[in-house]
C-alpha positions as a Markdown table, in Angstrom:
| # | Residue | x | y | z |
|---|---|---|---|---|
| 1 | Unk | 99.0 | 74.6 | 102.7 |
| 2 | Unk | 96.2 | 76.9 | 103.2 |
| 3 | Unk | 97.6 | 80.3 | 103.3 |
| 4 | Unk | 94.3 | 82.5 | 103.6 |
| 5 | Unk | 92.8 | 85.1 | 101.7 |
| 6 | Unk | 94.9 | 86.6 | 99.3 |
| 7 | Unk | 95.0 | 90.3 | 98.4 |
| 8 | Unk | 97.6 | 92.7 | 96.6 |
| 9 | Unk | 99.3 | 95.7 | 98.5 |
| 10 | Unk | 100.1 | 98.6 | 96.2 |
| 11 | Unk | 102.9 | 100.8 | 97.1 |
| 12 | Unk | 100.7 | 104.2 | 95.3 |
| 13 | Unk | 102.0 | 107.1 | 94.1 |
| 14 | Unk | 98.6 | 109.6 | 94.4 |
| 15 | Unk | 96.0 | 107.6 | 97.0 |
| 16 | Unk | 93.0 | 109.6 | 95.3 |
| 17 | Unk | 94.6 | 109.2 | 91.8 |
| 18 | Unk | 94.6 | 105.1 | 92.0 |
| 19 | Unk | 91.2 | 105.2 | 94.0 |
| 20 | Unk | 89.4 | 107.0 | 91.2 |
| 21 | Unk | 91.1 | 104.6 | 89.0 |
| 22 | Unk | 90.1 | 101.4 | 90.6 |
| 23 | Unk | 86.6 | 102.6 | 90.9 |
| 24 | Unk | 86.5 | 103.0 | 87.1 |
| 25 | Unk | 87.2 | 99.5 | 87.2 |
| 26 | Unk | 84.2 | 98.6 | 89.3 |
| 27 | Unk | 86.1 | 98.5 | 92.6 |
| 28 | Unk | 84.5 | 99.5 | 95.7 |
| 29 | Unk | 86.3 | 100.6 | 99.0 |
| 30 | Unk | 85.9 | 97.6 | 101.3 |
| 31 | Unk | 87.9 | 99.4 | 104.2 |
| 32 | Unk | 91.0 | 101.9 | 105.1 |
| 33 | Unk | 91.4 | 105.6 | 105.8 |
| 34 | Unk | 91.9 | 107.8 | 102.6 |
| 35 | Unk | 93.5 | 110.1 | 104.9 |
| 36 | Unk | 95.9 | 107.8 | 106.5 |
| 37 | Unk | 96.9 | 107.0 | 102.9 |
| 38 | Unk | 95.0 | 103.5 | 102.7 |
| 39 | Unk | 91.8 | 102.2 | 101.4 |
| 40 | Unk | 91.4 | 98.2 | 100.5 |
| 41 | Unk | 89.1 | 98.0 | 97.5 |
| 42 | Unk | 87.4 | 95.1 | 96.3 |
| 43 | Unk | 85.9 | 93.8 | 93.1 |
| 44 | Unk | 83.8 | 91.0 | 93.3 |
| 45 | Unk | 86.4 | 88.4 | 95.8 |
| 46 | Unk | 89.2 | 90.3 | 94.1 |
| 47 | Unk | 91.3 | 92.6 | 96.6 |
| 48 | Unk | 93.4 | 95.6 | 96.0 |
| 49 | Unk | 95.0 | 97.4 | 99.3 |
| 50 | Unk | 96.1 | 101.0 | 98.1 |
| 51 | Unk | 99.1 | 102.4 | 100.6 |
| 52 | Unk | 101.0 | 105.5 | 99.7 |
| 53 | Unk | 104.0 | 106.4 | 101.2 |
| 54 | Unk | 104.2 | 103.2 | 103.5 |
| 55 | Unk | 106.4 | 100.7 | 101.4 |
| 56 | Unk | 108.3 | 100.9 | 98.4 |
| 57 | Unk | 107.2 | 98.1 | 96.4 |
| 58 | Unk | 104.2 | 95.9 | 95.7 |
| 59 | Unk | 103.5 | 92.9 | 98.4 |
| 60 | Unk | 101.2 | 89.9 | 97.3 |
| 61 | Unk | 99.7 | 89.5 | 100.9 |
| 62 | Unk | 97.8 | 86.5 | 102.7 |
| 63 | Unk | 95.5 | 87.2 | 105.7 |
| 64 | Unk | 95.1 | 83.6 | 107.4 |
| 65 | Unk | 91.7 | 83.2 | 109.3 |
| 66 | Unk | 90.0 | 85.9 | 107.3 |
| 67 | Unk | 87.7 | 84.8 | 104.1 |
| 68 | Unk | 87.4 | 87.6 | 101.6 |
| 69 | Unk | 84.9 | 90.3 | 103.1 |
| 70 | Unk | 87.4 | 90.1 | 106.0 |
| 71 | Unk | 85.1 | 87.9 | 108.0 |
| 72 | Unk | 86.9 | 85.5 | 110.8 |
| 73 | Unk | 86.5 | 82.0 | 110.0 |
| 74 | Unk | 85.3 | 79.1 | 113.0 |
| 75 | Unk | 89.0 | 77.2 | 111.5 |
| 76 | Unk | 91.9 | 78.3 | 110.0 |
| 77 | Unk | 95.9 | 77.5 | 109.7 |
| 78 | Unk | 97.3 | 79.7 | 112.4 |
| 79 | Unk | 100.0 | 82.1 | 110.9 |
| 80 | Unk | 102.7 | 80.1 | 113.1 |
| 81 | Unk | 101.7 | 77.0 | 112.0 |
| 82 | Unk | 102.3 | 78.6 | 108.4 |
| 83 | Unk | 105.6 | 79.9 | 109.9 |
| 84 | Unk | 107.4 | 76.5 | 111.0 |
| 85 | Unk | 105.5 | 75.1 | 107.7 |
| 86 | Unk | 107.4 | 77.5 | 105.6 |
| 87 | Unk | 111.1 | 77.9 | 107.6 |
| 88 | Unk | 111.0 | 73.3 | 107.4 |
| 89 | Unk | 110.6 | 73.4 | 103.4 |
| 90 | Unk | 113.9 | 75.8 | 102.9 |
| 91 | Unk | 112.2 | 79.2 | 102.9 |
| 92 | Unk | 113.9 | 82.0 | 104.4 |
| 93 | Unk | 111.8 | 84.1 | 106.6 |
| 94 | Unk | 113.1 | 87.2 | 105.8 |
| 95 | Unk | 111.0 | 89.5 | 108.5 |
| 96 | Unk | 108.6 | 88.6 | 111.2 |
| 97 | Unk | 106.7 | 89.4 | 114.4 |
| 98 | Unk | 105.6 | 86.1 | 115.5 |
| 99 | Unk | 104.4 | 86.5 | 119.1 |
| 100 | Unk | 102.2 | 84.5 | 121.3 |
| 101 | Unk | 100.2 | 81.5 | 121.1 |
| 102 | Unk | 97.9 | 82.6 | 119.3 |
| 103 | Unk | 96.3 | 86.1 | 117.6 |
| 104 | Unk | 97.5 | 88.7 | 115.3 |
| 105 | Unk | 101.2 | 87.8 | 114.3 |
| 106 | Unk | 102.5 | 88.3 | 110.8 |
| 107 | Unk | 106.0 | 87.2 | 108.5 |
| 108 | Unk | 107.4 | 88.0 | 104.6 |
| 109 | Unk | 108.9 | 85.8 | 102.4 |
| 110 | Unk | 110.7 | 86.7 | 99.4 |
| 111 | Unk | 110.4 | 84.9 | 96.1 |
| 112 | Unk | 113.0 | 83.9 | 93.6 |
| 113 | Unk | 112.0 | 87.6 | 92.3 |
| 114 | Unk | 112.7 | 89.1 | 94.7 |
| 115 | Unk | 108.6 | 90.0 | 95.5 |
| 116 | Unk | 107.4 | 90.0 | 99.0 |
| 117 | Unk | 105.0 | 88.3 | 99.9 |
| 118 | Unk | 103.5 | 88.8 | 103.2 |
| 119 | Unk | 101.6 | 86.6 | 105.4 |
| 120 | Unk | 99.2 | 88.6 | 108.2 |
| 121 | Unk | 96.9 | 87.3 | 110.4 |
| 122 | Unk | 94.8 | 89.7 | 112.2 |
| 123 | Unk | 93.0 | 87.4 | 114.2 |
């Protein structure tokens, strides 16, 4: 099951606090608005999404048909193909916005920990 790129979502406390931080890291910002409280920063193919204020805990997110400098790729397993993939082996969607044929649709999953994990296709 190819699932896509895969990045972490941090649910921040202080935006410019955790910036600074990654960045002493070697993290770069890769995209986001500082002042819509959300910057994606990447290390090398390693990607951390900063949000503050938007959800309350940490989602392992991955971005089907993107490869990691957010490029689209020519092929790719469509987040609905992922969907009915998932939902046959037993999985509980437990929220979605699946729409269309085809395009920007995403879906979470929990794990037996109870961590969200996110699947979002933006193309």
């Amino acid at each position: 099951m190819e699932l896509g790129v895969f990045s972490i979502s941090l649910a921040v406390k202080d935006i410019g606090k955790s910036k600074e931080f990654y960045k002493k890291l070697g993290f770069k910002k890769m995209g986001g608005d500082q002042s819509q409280n959300w910057l994606i920063m990447k290390n090398g193919p390693h990607i951390v999404g900063l949000f503050q204020g938007m959800f309350e805990s940490n989602i392992l997110t991955f971005n089907p048909g993107w490869d990691n400098n957010s490029n689209e790729l020519d092929t790719f397993t469509d987040v609905r193909v992922l969907y009915r993939e998932i939902e046959s082996k037993g999985i509980e969607i437990t929220s979605g916005a699946i729409e269309g044929d085809k395009g920007p649709s995403s879906f979470a999953i929990q794990d037996p920990d109870d961590n969200t994990i996110l699947i979002d296709q933006h193309v």
